[in-house]
Short mmCIF file of C-alpha atoms in Angstrom, two decimals:
data_model
loop_
_atom_site.label_atom_id
_atom_site.label_comp_id
_atom_site.label_asym_id
_atom_site.label_seq_id
_atom_site.Cartn_x
_atom_site.Cartn_y
_atom_site.Cartn_z
CA MET A 138 0.00 0.00 0.00
CA LEU A 139 2.84 2.40 0.86
CA GLU A 140 4.52 1.43 -2.39
CA SER A 141 1.49 2.29 -4.48
CA PHE A 142 1.01 5.56 -2.56
CA ALA A 143 4.66 6.47 -3.20
CA ALA A 144 4.32 5.52 -6.88
CA TRP A 145 1.16 7.64 -7.25
CA LEU A 146 2.64 10.63 -5.41
CA GLY A 147 5.87 10.36 -7.40
CA GLY A 148 3.88 10.62 -10.62
CA THR A 149 2.15 13.86 -9.66
CA PRO A 150 3.30 17.26 -10.97
CA LEU A 151 3.99 18.20 -7.32
CA THR A 152 6.94 15.78 -7.10
CA ALA A 153 8.17 16.87 -10.53
CA PHE A 154 8.07 20.52 -9.42
CA LEU A 155 9.86 19.87 -6.10
CA GLU A 156 12.52 17.79 -7.87
CA ASN A 157 13.18 20.36 -10.58
CA GLN A 158 13.42 23.48 -8.42
CA SER A 159 16.60 23.24 -6.38
CA TRP A 160 15.43 26.01 -4.02
CA ALA A 161 12.12 24.32 -3.20
CA VAL A 162 13.17 21.68 -0.64
CA PRO A 163 15.45 23.97 1.43
CA THR A 164 12.71 26.61 1.44
CA VAL A 165 10.08 24.11 2.63
CA GLN A 166 12.53 22.92 5.33
CA ILE A 167 13.02 26.53 6.52
CA PHE A 168 9.25 26.88 7.07
CA HIS A 169 9.25 23.46 8.77
CA ILE A 170 12.01 24.61 11.15
CA LEU A 171 10.40 28.00 11.88
CA ALA A 172 7.15 26.17 12.75
CA ILE A 173 9.16 23.83 15.04
CA THR A 174 10.49 26.85 16.93
CA VAL A 175 6.89 28.05 17.48
CA VAL A 176 5.52 24.69 18.69
CA VAL A 177 8.57 23.76 20.78
CA GLY A 178 8.92 27.29 22.17
CA ALA A 179 5.24 27.33 23.21
CA ALA A 180 5.38 23.77 24.61
CA THR A 181 8.52 24.63 26.59
CA ILE A 182 7.01 27.76 28.14
CA VAL A 183 3.64 26.16 29.03
CA ASN A 184 5.11 22.91 30.37
CA LEU A 185 7.84 24.68 32.37
CA ARG A 186 5.05 26.79 33.92
CA ILE A 187 3.22 23.59 34.86
CA VAL A 188 6.45 22.25 36.36
CA GLY A 189 6.72 25.58 38.21
CA VAL A 190 10.04 26.83 36.87
CA ILE A 191 9.01 29.96 34.92
CA GLU A 192 5.99 32.26 34.57
CA ARG A 193 4.88 31.44 38.14
CA GLY A 194 2.74 34.59 38.30
CA GLN A 195 0.70 33.49 35.27
CA SER A 196 -2.23 31.09 35.36
CA ILE A 197 -1.96 28.04 33.10
CA ALA A 198 -5.31 29.10 31.62
CA ALA A 199 -3.88 32.48 30.58
CA LEU A 200 -0.74 30.89 29.11
CA THR A 201 -2.60 28.25 27.08
CA ALA A 202 -4.99 30.94 25.84
CA ARG A 203 -2.00 32.85 24.47
CA PHE A 204 -0.20 29.89 22.93
CA ALA A 205 -3.04 27.66 21.67
CA ALA A 206 -3.71 29.43 18.38
CA PRO A 207 -0.06 29.89 17.29
CA SER A 208 0.67 26.25 18.23
CA ILE A 209 -2.23 24.91 16.19
CA VAL A 210 -1.28 27.08 13.19
CA ALA A 211 2.34 25.92 13.49
CA LEU A 212 1.28 22.25 13.72
CA ALA A 213 -0.75 22.74 10.52
CA VAL A 214 2.31 24.30 8.84
CA LEU A 215 4.41 21.33 10.04
CA ALA A 216 1.92 18.85 8.58
CA ALA A 217 1.75 20.72 5.25
CA THR A 218 5.51 21.22 4.90
CA GLY A 219 6.11 17.65 6.10
CA PHE A 220 3.83 16.38 3.35
CA LEU A 221 5.72 18.49 0.78
CA LEU A 222 9.02 17.02 1.98
CA ILE A 223 7.58 13.53 1.50
CA ALA A 224 6.29 14.52 -1.95
CA ALA A 225 9.79 15.76 -2.90
CA GLU A 226 11.16 12.22 -2.41
CA PRO A 227 8.21 9.82 -2.06
CA THR A 228 10.39 6.71 -1.73
CA ARG A 229 12.37 8.04 1.24
CA ALA A 230 10.92 9.06 4.62
CA ILE A 231 7.80 6.89 4.69
CA PHE A 232 9.95 3.76 4.18
CA ARG A 233 12.02 4.43 7.30
CA TYR A 234 11.05 3.07 10.73
CA LEU A 235 12.18 6.37 12.25
CA PHE A 236 9.53 8.32 10.35
CA TRP A 237 6.75 6.18 11.84
CA ALA A 238 8.39 6.34 15.28
CA LYS A 239 8.34 10.14 14.93
CA MET A 240 4.64 10.08 14.03
CA ALA A 241 3.90 7.88 17.08
CA LEU A 242 5.89 10.24 19.35
CA LEU A 243 4.03 13.22 17.86
CA LEU A 244 0.67 11.57 18.54
CA ALA A 245 1.77 10.84 22.11
CA ALA A 246 2.94 14.45 22.67
CA VAL A 247 -0.27 15.98 21.31
CA GLY A 248 -2.51 13.44 23.10
CA LEU A 249 -0.72 13.87 26.44
CA THR A 250 -0.88 17.67 26.12
CA ALA A 251 -4.65 17.53 25.51
CA GLY A 252 -5.07 15.11 28.43
CA LEU A 253 -2.86 17.13 30.78
CA LEU A 254 -4.68 20.41 30.06
CA ALA A 255 -8.09 18.70 30.38
CA GLY A 256 -6.99 17.18 33.71
CA LEU A 257 -5.77 20.53 35.02
CA LYS A 258 -9.03 22.17 33.92
CA GLU A 259 -11.03 19.59 35.89
CA GLY A 260 -8.84 20.39 38.88
CA GLY A 261 -10.24 23.95 38.77
CA GLY A 262 -7.90 26.03 40.91
CA ALA A 263 -4.66 24.71 39.44
CA PHE A 264 -5.74 25.87 36.00
CA SER A 265 -6.99 29.39 36.53
CA ASP A 266 -5.17 30.53 39.69
CA PRO A 267 -2.04 32.53 38.79
CA ALA A 268 -0.26 31.44 41.99
CA ALA A 269 -1.31 27.77 41.79
CA ARG A 270 1.24 25.03 42.26
CA VAL A 271 0.53 21.92 40.24
CA ALA A 272 0.38 18.42 41.79
CA ALA A 273 3.42 16.19 41.21
CA PRO A 274 1.81 13.68 38.78
CA TYR A 275 0.82 16.53 36.45
CA ARG A 276 4.30 18.02 36.65
CA LEU A 277 5.76 14.65 35.73
CA VAL A 278 3.55 14.48 32.63
CA ALA A 279 4.70 17.99 31.66
CA VAL A 280 8.35 16.85 31.84
CA LEU A 281 7.47 13.76 29.80
CA ILE A 282 5.86 15.95 27.11
CA LEU A 283 9.04 18.06 26.88
CA LEU A 284 11.14 14.90 26.52
CA LEU A 285 8.76 13.71 23.77
CA TRP A 286 9.28 16.95 21.82
CA ALA A 287 13.04 16.52 22.12
CA ALA A 288 12.70 12.92 20.89
CA ILE A 289 10.55 14.10 17.94
CA ILE A 290 13.32 16.50 16.88
CA VAL A 291 15.95 13.76 17.27
CA ALA A 292 13.88 11.33 15.16
CA GLY A 293 13.23 14.05 12.56
CA ARG A 294 16.90 14.91 12.20
CA TRP A 295 17.93 11.24 11.95
CA ILE A 296 15.34 10.49 9.22
CA GLY A 297 17.72 12.37 6.94
CA TYR A 298 20.50 9.91 7.71
CA ALA A 299 18.55 6.64 8.12
CA GLU A 300 18.43 3.84 5.57
CA GLY A 301 15.11 2.43 4.34
CA TRP A 302 13.83 -0.80 5.85
CA PRO A 303 14.60 -4.10 4.06
CA GLY A 304 12.81 -4.36 0.74
CA SER A 305 11.92 -0.64 0.53
CA PRO A 306 12.13 1.06 -2.88
CA GLN A 307 15.50 2.58 -3.75
CA MET B 59 49.43 32.52 12.53
CA SER B 60 46.91 33.57 9.92
CA VAL B 61 43.21 32.73 10.01
CA HIS B 62 43.89 30.22 7.26
CA ASP B 63 46.54 28.46 9.38
CA ALA B 64 44.24 28.45 12.41
CA ILE B 65 41.47 26.78 10.40
CA ALA B 66 43.91 24.20 9.03
CA TRP B 67 45.20 23.56 12.57
CA LEU B 68 41.63 23.12 13.88
CA GLN B 69 40.75 20.76 11.04
CA ALA B 70 43.77 18.58 11.96
CA THR B 71 42.92 18.30 15.68
CA PRO B 72 41.73 14.89 16.95
CA LEU B 73 38.40 16.49 18.00
CA SER B 74 37.74 17.68 14.44
CA THR B 75 38.77 14.36 12.92
CA GLY B 76 36.63 12.48 15.44
CA ILE B 77 33.51 14.53 14.66
CA ARG B 78 34.13 14.31 10.90
CA GLU B 79 34.86 10.61 10.67
CA SER B 80 32.17 9.22 12.96
CA ASP B 81 28.81 8.24 11.43
CA TRP B 82 26.75 9.22 14.47
CA VAL B 83 28.56 12.10 16.23
CA PHE B 84 27.74 14.85 13.71
CA PRO B 85 24.00 14.00 13.44
CA SER B 86 23.77 13.71 17.25
CA ILE B 87 25.28 17.17 17.75
CA GLU B 88 22.85 18.46 15.09
CA CYS B 89 19.95 17.11 17.20
CA VAL B 90 21.18 19.02 20.28
CA HIS B 91 21.68 22.14 18.11
CA VAL B 92 18.10 21.97 16.75
CA ILE B 93 16.45 21.26 20.14
CA ALA B 94 18.35 24.12 21.80
CA PHE B 95 17.79 26.71 19.08
CA ALA B 96 14.10 25.77 18.81
CA VAL B 97 13.66 26.59 22.52
CA ALA B 98 15.82 29.75 22.33
CA LEU B 99 14.18 31.12 19.18
CA GLY B 100 10.69 30.18 20.38
CA ALA B 101 11.27 32.28 23.51
CA ILE B 102 12.94 35.11 21.53
CA PHE B 103 9.98 35.26 19.11
CA VAL B 104 7.52 35.48 22.03
CA VAL B 105 9.38 38.52 23.40
CA ASP B 106 9.77 40.07 19.91
CA LEU B 107 6.07 39.71 19.11
CA ARG B 108 5.30 41.40 22.45
CA LEU B 109 7.71 44.25 21.66
CA VAL B 110 6.21 44.71 18.21
CA GLY B 111 2.78 44.73 19.87
CA LEU B 112 1.33 41.69 18.11
CA ALA B 113 1.00 39.26 21.03
CA SER B 114 0.91 38.98 24.85
CA ARG B 115 -0.30 42.57 24.96
CA ARG B 116 -1.79 42.16 28.43
CA ARG B 117 1.64 41.27 29.82
CA ARG B 118 4.08 44.00 30.79
CA ALA B 119 6.90 43.70 28.24
CA GLU B 120 9.45 44.14 31.02
CA ASP B 121 7.98 41.28 33.08
CA LEU B 122 7.70 38.92 30.07
CA THR B 123 11.32 39.60 29.08
CA GLY B 124 12.51 38.93 32.63
CA GLN B 125 10.58 35.64 32.83
CA LEU B 126 11.92 34.27 29.55
CA LEU B 127 15.49 35.59 29.65
CA PRO B 128 17.07 32.73 31.68
CA LEU B 129 15.41 30.10 29.44
CA THR B 130 16.53 31.96 26.31
CA TRP B 131 20.13 32.34 27.46
CA GLY B 132 20.38 28.75 28.72
CA ALA B 133 19.13 27.33 25.42
CA PHE B 134 21.23 29.80 23.42
CA VAL B 135 24.44 28.74 25.21
CA VAL B 136 23.70 25.05 24.47
CA ALA B 137 22.90 25.83 20.80
CA THR B 138 26.15 27.81 20.50
CA ILE B 139 28.31 25.05 22.01
CA ALA B 140 26.68 22.47 19.70
CA GLY B 141 27.15 24.85 16.75
CA LEU B 142 30.85 25.33 17.57
CA LEU B 143 31.28 21.54 17.69
CA LEU B 144 29.58 21.20 14.28
CA PHE B 145 31.93 23.89 12.97
CA THR B 146 34.92 22.08 14.51
CA GLY B 147 34.06 19.00 12.43
CA LYS B 148 34.45 20.76 9.08
CA PRO B 149 36.05 24.20 9.60
CA GLU B 150 37.58 24.39 6.11
CA THR B 151 34.25 23.61 4.46
CA TYR B 152 32.31 26.15 6.51
CA THR B 153 34.72 29.08 6.29
CA SER B 154 34.51 28.91 2.50
CA ASN B 155 30.68 28.78 2.52
CA ALA B 156 28.84 32.03 1.78
CA PHE B 157 25.74 31.01 3.80
CA PHE B 158 27.86 30.17 6.84
CA LEU B 159 29.61 33.54 6.66
CA SER B 160 26.26 35.31 6.16
CA LYS B 161 24.88 33.46 9.18
CA LEU B 162 27.81 34.72 11.29
CA VAL B 163 27.15 38.31 10.16
CA LEU B 164 23.44 38.00 10.98
CA LEU B 165 24.26 36.47 14.39
CA ALA B 166 26.59 39.39 15.11
CA LEU B 167 23.87 41.88 14.08
CA ALA B 168 21.31 40.05 16.26
CA GLY B 169 23.80 40.30 19.15
CA LEU B 170 24.28 44.04 18.54
CA ASN B 171 20.50 44.50 18.44
CA MET B 172 20.22 42.67 21.77
CA ALA B 173 22.97 44.81 23.31
CA ALA B 174 21.25 47.96 22.03
CA PHE B 175 17.98 46.71 23.57
CA HIS B 176 19.60 46.25 26.98
CA LEU B 177 21.42 49.60 26.80
CA PHE B 178 18.81 51.92 25.32
CA VAL B 179 15.36 50.29 25.38
CA GLN B 180 15.03 48.33 28.61
CA LYS B 181 15.04 51.37 30.94
CA PRO B 182 12.44 53.44 29.06
CA LEU B 183 10.39 50.24 28.73
CA ALA B 184 10.42 49.71 32.50
CA SER B 185 8.97 53.18 33.09
CA VAL B 186 6.00 52.68 30.74
CA PRO B 187 2.84 52.69 32.91
CA ASP B 188 0.53 49.63 32.86
CA GLY B 189 -1.39 49.59 29.58
CA GLY B 190 0.73 52.47 28.26
CA ARG B 191 2.26 52.59 24.80
CA GLU B 192 5.79 51.21 24.42
CA PRO B 193 8.48 53.49 22.93
CA ALA B 194 9.02 53.17 19.16
CA THR B 195 12.55 51.91 19.82
CA ALA B 196 11.05 48.82 21.48
CA ARG B 197 8.99 48.05 18.38
CA ILE B 198 11.99 48.60 16.10
CA SER B 199 14.13 46.34 18.29
CA GLY B 200 11.50 43.55 18.21
CA PHE B 201 11.08 43.82 14.46
CA LEU B 202 14.86 43.72 13.84
CA SER B 203 15.19 40.70 16.09
CA LEU B 204 12.43 38.81 14.25
CA ALA B 205 14.01 39.60 10.88
CA LEU B 206 17.60 38.82 11.91
CA TRP B 207 16.82 35.49 13.63
CA THR B 208 14.66 34.37 10.71
CA GLY B 209 17.65 35.18 8.50
CA VAL B 210 19.88 33.09 10.75
CA VAL B 211 17.53 30.10 10.31
CA VAL B 212 17.39 30.62 6.53
CA CYS B 213 21.19 30.75 6.18
CA GLY B 214 21.66 27.90 8.65
CA ARG B 215 19.41 25.57 6.69
CA TRP B 216 21.01 26.57 3.40
CA ILE B 217 24.49 25.71 4.72
CA GLY B 218 23.44 22.06 4.76
CA PHE B 219 22.54 22.18 1.07
CA THR B 220 25.68 23.97 -0.10
CA THR B 221 28.30 21.95 1.79
CA LEU B 222 29.10 18.41 0.75
CA ARG B 223 28.16 15.71 3.21
#
């Protein structure tokens, strides 16, 4: 199924365009990286507030209100530019285990973030009180989310160096 | 000892050879570089957008800057150390690369902009009353920072496409 998807994508004018314009892939990667700085910057600030290291005078509700929209826009840019990078070389990334590991880590980071914020909201005071300290289990999840983002970057960088799995198209 | 000799000397050190010849060291340092600069730039952009007046407008600019400064500097120091190690691996390649040299110039300009902010903008900014309008210099400083750091990312990514693996 992946093979036929790659063959179809590779036959589209999109792949032809990205292959023929030498500036296209670096440009797409620049937007990918700028969007990473937005998502990772926002995740770092919000999760370090939950841990209680920075922004202790700000409620988590106020922080998430500020960072939700830019994060969602940046995630959409990451998905779009990520798809373009796959389209530029359809037989590469999706045939590497690391790419799918990265997608799983991404799902875990986004899912845990949604769960953590929902949990804090249920807790009432911890969410909207600027001076609130967050219970240890929540703080642990916040640290885990930050480690997941680091792992996502590591996986993303190594995709560029990894070999395809056995039997993948060359 | 000329700059040329210094680069040749660096390229011949065991550290440089080790980084260059290993399959995993260079990509691993790249990972640290990307994680650190993502955190540093993310925090810098938050402050810049506040200075320009596009985001976090209900926060005092002075307070926001103070909260994010330690995180920004910590991440920046890690990104710089990782960057220096990447440079150490292939100094002869990088010093003859136009994008690398442009990146250094932009980094220096971003540093000057930051110094100018601390010297000339921070004090007037601290005396702005709550909800008051920030001085124009603050907006100029934020805009320059956004432009310069974006330029650093652009040049940085292009280095990888113009130097041989």
